[in-house]
Short mmCIF file of C-alpha atoms in Angstrom, two decimals:
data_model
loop_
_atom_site.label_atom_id
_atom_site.label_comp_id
_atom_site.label_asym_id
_atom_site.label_seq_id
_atom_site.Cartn_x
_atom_site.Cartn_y
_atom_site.Cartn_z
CA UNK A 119 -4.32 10.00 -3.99
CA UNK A 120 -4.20 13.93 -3.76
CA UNK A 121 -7.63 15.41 -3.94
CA UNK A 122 -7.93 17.29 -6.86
CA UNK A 123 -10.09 20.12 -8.23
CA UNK A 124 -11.79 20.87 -11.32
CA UNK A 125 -9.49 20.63 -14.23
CA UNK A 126 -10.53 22.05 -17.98
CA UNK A 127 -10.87 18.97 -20.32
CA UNK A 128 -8.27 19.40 -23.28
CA UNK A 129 -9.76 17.42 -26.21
CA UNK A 130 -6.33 17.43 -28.45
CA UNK A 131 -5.17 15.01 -30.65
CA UNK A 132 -6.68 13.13 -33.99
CA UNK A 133 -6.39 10.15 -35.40
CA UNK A 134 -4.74 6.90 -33.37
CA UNK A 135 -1.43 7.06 -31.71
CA UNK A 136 1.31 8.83 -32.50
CA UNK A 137 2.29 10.93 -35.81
CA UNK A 138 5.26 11.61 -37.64
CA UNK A 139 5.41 14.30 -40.26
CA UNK A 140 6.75 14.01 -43.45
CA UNK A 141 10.04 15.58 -42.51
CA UNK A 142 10.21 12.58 -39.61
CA UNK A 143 9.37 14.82 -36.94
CA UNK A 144 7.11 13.10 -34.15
CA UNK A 145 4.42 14.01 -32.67
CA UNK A 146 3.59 12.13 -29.15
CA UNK A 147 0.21 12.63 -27.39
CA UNK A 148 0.36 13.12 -23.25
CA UNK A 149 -2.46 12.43 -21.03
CA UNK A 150 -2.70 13.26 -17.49
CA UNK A 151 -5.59 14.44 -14.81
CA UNK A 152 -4.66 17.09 -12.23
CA UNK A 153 -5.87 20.75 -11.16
CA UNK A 154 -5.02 23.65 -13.27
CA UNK A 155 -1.99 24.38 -11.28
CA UNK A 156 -0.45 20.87 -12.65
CA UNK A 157 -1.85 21.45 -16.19
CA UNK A 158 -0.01 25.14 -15.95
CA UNK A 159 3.37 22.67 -14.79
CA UNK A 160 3.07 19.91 -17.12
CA UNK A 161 2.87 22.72 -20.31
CA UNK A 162 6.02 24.35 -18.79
CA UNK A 163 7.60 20.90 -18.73
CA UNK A 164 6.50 20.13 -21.92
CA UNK A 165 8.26 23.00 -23.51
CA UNK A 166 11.84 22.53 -21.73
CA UNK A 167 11.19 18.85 -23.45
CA UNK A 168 10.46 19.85 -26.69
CA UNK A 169 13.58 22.64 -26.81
CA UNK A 170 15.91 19.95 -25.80
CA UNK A 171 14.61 17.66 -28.34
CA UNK A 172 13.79 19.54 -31.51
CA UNK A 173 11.68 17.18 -33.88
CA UNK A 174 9.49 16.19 -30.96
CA UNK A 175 6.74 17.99 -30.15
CA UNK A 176 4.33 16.63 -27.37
CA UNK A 177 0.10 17.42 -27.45
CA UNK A 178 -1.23 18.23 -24.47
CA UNK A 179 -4.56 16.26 -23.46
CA UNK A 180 -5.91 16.57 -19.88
CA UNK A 181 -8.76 16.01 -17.47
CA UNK A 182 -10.12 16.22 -13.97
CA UNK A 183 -9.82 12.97 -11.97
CA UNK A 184 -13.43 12.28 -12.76
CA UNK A 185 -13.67 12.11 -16.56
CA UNK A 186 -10.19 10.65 -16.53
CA UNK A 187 -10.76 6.66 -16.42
CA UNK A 188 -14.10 6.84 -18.77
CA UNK A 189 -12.27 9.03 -21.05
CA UNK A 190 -8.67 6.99 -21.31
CA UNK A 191 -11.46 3.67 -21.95
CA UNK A 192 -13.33 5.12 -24.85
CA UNK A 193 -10.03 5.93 -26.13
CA UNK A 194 -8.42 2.32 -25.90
CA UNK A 195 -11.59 0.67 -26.83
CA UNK A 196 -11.69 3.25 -30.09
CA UNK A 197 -7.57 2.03 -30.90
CA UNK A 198 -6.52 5.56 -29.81
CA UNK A 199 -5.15 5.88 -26.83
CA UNK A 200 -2.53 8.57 -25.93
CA UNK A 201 1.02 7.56 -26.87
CA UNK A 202 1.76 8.68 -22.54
CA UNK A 203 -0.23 8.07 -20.00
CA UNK A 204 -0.35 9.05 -16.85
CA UNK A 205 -0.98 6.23 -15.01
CA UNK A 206 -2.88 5.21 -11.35
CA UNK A 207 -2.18 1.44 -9.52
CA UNK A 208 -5.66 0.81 -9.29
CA UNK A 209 -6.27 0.63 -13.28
CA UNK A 210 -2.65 -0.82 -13.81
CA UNK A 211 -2.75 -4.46 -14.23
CA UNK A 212 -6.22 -3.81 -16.03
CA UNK A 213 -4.37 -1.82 -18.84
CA UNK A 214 -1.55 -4.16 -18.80
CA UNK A 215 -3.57 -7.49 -19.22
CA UNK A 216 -5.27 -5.92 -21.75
CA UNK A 217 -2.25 -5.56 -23.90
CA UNK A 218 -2.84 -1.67 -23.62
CA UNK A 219 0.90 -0.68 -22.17
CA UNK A 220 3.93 -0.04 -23.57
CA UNK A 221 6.49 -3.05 -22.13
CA UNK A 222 9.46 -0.44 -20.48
CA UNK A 223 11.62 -3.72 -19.44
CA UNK A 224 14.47 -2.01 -21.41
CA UNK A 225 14.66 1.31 -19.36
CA UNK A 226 16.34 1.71 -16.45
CA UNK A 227 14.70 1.91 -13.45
CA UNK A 228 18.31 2.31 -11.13
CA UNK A 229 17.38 5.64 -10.60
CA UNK A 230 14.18 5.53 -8.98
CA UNK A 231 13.82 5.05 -5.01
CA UNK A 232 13.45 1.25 -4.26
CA UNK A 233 11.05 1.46 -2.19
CA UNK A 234 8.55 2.09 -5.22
CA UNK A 235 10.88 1.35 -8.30
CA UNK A 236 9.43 -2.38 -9.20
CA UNK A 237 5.43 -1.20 -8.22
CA UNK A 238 4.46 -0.69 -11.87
CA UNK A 239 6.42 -4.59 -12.79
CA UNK A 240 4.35 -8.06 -12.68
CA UNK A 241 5.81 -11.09 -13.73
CA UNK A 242 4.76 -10.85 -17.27
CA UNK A 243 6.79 -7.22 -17.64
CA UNK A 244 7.42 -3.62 -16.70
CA UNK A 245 4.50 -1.21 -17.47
CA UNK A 246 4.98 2.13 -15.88
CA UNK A 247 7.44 3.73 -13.81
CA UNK A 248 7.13 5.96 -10.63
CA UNK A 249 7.14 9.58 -10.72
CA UNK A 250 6.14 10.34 -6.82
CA UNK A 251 5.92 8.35 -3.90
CA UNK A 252 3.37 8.85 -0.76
CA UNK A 253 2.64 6.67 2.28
CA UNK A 254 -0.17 6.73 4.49
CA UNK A 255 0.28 8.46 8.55
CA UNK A 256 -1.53 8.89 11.27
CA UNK A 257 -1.11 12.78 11.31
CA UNK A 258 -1.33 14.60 14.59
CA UNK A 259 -2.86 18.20 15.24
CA UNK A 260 0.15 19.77 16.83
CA UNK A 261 -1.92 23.07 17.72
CA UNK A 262 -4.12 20.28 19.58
CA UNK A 263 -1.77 17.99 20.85
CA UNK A 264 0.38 21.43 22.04
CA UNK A 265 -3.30 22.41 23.96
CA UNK A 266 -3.63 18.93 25.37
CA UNK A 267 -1.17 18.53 27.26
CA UNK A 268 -0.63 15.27 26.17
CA UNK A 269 3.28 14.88 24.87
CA UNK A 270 3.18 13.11 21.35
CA UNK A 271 3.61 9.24 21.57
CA UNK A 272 6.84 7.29 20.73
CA UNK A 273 5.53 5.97 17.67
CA UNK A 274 8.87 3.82 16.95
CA UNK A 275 7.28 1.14 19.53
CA UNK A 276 3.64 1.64 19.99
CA UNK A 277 1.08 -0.75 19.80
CA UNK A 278 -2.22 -1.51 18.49
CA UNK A 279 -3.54 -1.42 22.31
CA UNK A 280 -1.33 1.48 22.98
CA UNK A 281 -2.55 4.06 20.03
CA UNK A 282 -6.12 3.25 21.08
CA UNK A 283 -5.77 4.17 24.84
CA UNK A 284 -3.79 7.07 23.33
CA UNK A 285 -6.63 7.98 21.06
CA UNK A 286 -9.18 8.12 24.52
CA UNK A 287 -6.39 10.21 26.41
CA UNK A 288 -6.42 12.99 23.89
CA UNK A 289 -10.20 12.66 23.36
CA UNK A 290 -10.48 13.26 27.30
CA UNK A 291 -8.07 16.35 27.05
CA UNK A 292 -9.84 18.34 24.19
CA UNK A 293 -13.06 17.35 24.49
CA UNK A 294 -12.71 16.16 20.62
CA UNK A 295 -12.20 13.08 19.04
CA UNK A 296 -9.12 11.20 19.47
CA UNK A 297 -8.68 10.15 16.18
CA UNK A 298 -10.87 10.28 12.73
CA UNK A 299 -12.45 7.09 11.74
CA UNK A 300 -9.89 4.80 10.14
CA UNK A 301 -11.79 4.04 6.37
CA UNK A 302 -9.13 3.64 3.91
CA UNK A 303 -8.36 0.66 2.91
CA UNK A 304 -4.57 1.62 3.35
CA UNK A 305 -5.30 0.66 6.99
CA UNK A 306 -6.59 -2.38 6.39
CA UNK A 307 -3.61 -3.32 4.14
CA UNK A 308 -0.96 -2.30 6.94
CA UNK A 309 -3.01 -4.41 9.11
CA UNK A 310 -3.17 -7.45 7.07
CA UNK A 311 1.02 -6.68 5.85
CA UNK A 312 1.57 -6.85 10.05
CA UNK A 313 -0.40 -10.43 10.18
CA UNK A 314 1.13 -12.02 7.32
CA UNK A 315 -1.17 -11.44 4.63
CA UNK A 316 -2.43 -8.43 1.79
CA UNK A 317 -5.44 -7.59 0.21
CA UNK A 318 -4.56 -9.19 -3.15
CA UNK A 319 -1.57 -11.44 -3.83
CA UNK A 320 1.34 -10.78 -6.79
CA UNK A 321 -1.18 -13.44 -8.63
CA UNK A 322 -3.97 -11.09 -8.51
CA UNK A 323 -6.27 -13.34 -5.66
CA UNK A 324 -7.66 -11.95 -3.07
CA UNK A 325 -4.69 -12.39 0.03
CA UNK A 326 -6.71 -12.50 3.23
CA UNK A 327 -9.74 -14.78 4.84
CA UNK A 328 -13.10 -13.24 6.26
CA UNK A 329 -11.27 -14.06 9.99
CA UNK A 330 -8.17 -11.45 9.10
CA UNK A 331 -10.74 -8.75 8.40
CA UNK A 332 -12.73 -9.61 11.07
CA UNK A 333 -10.44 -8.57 13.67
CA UNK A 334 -9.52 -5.44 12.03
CA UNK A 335 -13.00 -4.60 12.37
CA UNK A 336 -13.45 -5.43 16.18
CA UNK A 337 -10.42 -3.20 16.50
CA UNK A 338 -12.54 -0.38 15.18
CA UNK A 339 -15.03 -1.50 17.80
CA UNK A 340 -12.61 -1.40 20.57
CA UNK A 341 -11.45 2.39 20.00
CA UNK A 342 -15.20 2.82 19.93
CA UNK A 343 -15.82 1.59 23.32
CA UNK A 344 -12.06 2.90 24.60
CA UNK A 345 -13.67 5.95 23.99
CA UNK A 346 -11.17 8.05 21.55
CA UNK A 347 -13.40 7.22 18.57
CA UNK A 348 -16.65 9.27 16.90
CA UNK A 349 -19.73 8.11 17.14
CA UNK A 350 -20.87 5.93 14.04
CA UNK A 351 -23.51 8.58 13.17
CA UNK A 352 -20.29 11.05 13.04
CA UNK A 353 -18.19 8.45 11.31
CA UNK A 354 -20.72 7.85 8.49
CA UNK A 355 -20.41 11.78 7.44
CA UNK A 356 -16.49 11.07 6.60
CA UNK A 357 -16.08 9.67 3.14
CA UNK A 358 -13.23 8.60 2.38
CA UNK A 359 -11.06 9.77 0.67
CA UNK A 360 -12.58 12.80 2.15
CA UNK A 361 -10.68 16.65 1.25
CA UNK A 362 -9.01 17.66 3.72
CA UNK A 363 -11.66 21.17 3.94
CA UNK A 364 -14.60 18.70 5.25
CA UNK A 365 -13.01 16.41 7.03
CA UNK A 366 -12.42 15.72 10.94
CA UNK A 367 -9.28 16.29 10.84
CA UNK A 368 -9.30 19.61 8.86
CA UNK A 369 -11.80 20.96 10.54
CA UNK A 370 -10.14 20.10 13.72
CA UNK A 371 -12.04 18.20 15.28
CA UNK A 372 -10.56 15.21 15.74
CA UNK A 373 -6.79 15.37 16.99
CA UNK A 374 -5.29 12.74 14.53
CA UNK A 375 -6.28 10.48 11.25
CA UNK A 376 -4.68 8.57 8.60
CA UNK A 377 -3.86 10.43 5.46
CA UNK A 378 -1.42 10.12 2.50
CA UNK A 379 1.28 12.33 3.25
CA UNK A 380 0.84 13.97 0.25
CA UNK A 381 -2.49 15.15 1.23
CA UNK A 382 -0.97 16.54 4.85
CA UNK A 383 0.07 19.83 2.70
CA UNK A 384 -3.62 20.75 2.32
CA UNK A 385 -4.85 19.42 5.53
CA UNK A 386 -2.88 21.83 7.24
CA UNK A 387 -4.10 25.00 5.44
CA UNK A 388 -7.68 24.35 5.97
CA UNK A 389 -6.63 23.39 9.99
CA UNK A 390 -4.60 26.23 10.33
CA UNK A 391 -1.78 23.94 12.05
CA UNK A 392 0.79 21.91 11.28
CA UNK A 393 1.04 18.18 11.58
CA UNK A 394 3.44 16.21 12.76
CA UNK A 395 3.09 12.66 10.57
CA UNK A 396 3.10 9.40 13.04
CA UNK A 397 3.87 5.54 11.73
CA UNK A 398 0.94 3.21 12.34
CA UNK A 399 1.23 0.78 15.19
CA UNK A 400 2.38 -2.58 14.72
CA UNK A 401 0.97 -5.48 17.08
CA UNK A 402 3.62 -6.28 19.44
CA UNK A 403 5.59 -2.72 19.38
CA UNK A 404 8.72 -4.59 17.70
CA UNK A 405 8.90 -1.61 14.87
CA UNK A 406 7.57 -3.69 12.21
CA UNK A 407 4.96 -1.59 11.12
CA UNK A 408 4.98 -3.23 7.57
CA UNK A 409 4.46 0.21 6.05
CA UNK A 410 4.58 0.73 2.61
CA UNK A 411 5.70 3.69 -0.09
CA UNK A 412 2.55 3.83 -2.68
CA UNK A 413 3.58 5.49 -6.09
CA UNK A 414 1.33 8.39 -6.42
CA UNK A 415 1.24 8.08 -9.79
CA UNK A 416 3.00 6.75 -12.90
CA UNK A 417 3.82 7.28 -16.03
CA UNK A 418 2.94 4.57 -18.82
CA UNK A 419 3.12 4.40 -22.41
CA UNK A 420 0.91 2.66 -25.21
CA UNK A 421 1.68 -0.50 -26.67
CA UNK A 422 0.17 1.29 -29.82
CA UNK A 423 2.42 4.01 -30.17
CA UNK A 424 4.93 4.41 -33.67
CA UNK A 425 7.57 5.85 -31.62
CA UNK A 426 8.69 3.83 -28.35
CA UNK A 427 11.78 5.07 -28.56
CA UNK A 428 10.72 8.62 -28.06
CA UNK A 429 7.78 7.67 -25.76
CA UNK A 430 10.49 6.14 -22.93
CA UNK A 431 12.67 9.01 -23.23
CA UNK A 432 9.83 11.44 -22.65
CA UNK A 433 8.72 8.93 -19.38
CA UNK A 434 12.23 9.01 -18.29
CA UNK A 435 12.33 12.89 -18.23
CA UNK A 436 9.12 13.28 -16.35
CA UNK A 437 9.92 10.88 -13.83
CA UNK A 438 13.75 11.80 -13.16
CA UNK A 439 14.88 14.78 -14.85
CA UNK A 440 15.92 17.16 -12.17
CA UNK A 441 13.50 20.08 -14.87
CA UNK A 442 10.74 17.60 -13.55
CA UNK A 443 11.67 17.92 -10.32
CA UNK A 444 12.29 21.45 -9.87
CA UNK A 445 8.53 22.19 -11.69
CA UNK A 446 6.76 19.72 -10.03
CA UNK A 447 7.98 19.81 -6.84
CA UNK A 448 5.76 17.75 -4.45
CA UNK A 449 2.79 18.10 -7.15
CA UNK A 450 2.89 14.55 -8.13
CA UNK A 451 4.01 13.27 -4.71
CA UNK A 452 7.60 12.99 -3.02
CA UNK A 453 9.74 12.65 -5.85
CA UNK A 454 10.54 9.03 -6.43
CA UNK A 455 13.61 9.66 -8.36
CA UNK A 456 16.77 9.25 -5.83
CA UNK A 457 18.51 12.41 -4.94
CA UNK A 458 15.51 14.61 -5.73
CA UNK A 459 13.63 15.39 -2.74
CA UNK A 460 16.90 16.74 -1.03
CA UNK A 461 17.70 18.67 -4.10
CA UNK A 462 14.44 20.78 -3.56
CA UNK A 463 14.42 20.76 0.11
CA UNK A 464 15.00 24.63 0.69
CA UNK A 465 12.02 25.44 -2.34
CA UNK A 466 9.46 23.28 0.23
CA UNK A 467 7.23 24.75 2.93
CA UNK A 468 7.80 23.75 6.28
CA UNK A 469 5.10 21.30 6.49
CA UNK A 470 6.30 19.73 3.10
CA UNK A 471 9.86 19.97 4.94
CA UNK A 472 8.28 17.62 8.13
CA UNK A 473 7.01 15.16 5.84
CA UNK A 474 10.29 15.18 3.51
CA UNK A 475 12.11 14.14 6.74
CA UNK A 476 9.54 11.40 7.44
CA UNK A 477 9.78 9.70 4.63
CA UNK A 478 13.84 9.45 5.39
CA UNK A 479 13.04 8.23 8.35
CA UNK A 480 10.76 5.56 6.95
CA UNK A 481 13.03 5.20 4.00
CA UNK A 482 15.07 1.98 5.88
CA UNK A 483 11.64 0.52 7.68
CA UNK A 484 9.68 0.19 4.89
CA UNK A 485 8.17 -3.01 3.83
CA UNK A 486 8.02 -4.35 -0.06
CA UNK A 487 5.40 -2.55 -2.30
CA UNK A 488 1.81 -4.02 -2.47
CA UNK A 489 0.93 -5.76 -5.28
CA UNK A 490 -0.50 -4.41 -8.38
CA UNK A 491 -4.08 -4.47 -7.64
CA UNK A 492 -6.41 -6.99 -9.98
CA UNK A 493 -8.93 -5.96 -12.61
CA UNK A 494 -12.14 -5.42 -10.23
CA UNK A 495 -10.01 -4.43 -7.16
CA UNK A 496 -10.83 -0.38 -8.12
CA UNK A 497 -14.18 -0.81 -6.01
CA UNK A 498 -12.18 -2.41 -2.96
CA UNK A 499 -11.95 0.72 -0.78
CA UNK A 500 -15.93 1.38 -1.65
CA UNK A 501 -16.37 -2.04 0.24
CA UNK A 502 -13.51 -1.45 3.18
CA UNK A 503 -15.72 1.77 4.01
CA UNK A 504 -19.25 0.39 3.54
CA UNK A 505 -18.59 -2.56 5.84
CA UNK A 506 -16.63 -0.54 8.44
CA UNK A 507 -20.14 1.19 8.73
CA UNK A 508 -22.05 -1.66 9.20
CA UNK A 509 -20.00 -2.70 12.13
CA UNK A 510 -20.23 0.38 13.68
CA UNK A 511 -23.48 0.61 13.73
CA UNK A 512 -24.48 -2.37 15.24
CA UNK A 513 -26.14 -3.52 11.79
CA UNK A 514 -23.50 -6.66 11.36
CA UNK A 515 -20.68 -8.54 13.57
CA UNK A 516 -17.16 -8.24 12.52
CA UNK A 517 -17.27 -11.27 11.11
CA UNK A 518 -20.75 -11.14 9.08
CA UNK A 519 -19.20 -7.40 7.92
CA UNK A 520 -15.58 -9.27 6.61
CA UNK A 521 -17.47 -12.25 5.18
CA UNK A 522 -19.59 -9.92 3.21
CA UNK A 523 -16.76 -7.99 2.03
CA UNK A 524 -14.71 -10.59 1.09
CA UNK A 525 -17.46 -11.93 -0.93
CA UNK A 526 -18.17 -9.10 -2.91
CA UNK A 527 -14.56 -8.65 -3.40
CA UNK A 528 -14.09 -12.23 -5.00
CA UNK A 529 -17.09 -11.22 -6.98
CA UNK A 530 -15.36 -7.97 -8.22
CA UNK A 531 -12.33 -9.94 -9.46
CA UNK A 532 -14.61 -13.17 -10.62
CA UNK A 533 -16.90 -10.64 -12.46
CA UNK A 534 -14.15 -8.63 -14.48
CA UNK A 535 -12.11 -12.12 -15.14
#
């Protein structure tokens, strides 16, 4: 997820739902949580939809990231949620089980990249489709790397073993850290996707035992003592998801670290380089990295609404409409909607331009979508970094740390069943 800043809170629209006037006009209520430049987009995009369908006009509500969630619940809980909804895979199933979404099994998802177009289904129905798409990297300093002397690995075939010796090699050349400590959970999901398992099933259980975790963490360990690792009195200053101002990476001193791609953008302002985005290893160097696209964000609508009609036309022009894309841009993520990326290649910056051509590369390679994540699984990445740190500091083994973690995770999901 992008890092965003400080949006102004919009607190539009009375009464439940959606309205329709007494001429039949309709009046749909949009939510969404971004930075002011995305508020400024969305309100742009908002007016091309509303001239091209007179008798719809669309009311603007919007937040910061951190008001968003507590905001959207006191709504649902109060029978007035927003008639659209941008939505986030972490709170997904928990809106859907809770009969909160909109059902879009009737729209037609053909146009949407398939790497991401069945993320927002379960078995039970379709509740939000994909307006970006962003996958996690290793991303590489290339003002460092360049000042290293150390050529850029073939990252097509490298191993676990092999980025880790890699990591030391470029530590030894700078005199920095080889690469950032890996604490999003994203790692630990490629990890477990490369052995077979996930960090939640399609069924909503947790998809891994203690041992699986447990030798992701002594992998931590062993970059530790390789020697291309920080310290775990440096690593306990990175919080993930970290901005890309105060962390290792941006600050430059650590050569690589795993990031969204959508987040690269920023990263390389405050680092004052460009990065050149790497695939993750893979255990035996065979290519199958078991990478995945993550939607960035979708777009939902409520099972409350008067006008469903109107609400899945309005989803289906912010998620595909080529006004969307040319407003948005990379805003929202790599456009999910086939086509659009190339169609806005030569309005990107040459960074965004890299990581456009990365994702075409990765576009045949990737692996099937994760799974919706459970009600309870939205504290999962707290865990992933909190037992990372115990491991690294000596305080637990790796498998007292993954026992722990898988615990609390099974109490997470027991707790909000």
């Amino acid at each position: 997820m992008a890092v965003l800043t400080a949006g102004a809170l919009l607190l539009s629209g009375c009464g439940a739902g959606s309205a329709a006037g007494d001429d039949g006009d309709v009046t749909l209520r949009f939510y969404w949580w971004g930075h002011d430049g995305r508020h400024e987009n969305t309100q742009e995009l908002i007016d091309v939809y509303e001239e091209k369908n007179p008798g719809v006009t669309i009311e603007p509500e919007f937040s910061d990231w951190s008001g968003y969630w507590d905001r959207l619940a006191t709504q649902t809980a109060a029978g007035d949620a927003p008639d659209v909804i941008q939505m986030d895979a972490l709170y997904l199933r928990e809106y859907a089980e809770n009969g909160t979404l909109l059902d879009l099994s009737a729209m037609d998802f053909s146009g949407i990249a398939a790497g991401v177009r069945d993320a927002g289904a379960t078995d039970d129905g379709v509740w939000a489709m994909p307006h970006g798409m962003t996958v996690m990297t290793l991303a590489a300093n290339d003002s460092m790397i360049a000042d290293s002397g150390v050529d850029l690995p073939d990252d097509t075939s490298w191993t676990w073993e092999e980025f880790s010796a890699y990591s030391a090699e470029l530590a030894e050349a700078t005199g920095e850290y080889g690469v950032s400590p890996l604490l999003e959970s994203a790692g630990l999901q490629t990890w477990l996707r490369q052995h077979g398992r996930q960090i939640t099933t399609d069924s909503g259980d947790l998809g891994f035992e203690p041992a699986d975790a447990a030798a992701y963490f002594q992998f931590q360990l062993d970059l530790l003592d390789d020697g291309g690792y920080p310290p775990p009195s440096a690593s306990a200053e990175e919080q993930p998801p970290g901005s890309a101002e105060q962390s290792m990476t941006g600050r430059g001193e650590a050569v690589m670290g795993t990031w969204w791609d959508t987040m690269i953008g920023g990263l390389s302002e405050y680092a004052d380089s460009s990065f050149t985005p790497l695939r993750m290893p893979s255990i035996d160097g065979d290519g199958d990295h078991q990478m995945f696209f993550k939607p960035s964000m979708f777009y939902s609508g409520s099972s409350d609404t008067d006008h469903p009609e109107e609400v899945q036309d309005f989803i289906e022009f912010l998620a595909t409409s080529e006004e969307s894309t040319e407003i948005n841009l990379t805003d929202r993520g790599m456009p999910a909607a086939e086509g659009a990326l190339e169609s806005i290649r030569d309005e990107l910056t040459e960074q965004e331009q890299i990581l456009a051509d990365h994702a075409a590369e990765l576009d045949s390679e990737v692996g099937d979508p994760t799974p919706i994540p459970p009600e309870g699984a939205s504290a999962f990445p707290d865990h992933v970094y909190r037992y990372s740190q115990e491991v690294l500091f000596g305080r637990q083994t790796p498998q007292e740390a993954a026992e722990a973690m898988h615990a609390d995770m099974q109490s997470d999901l027991d707790d909000a069943g």
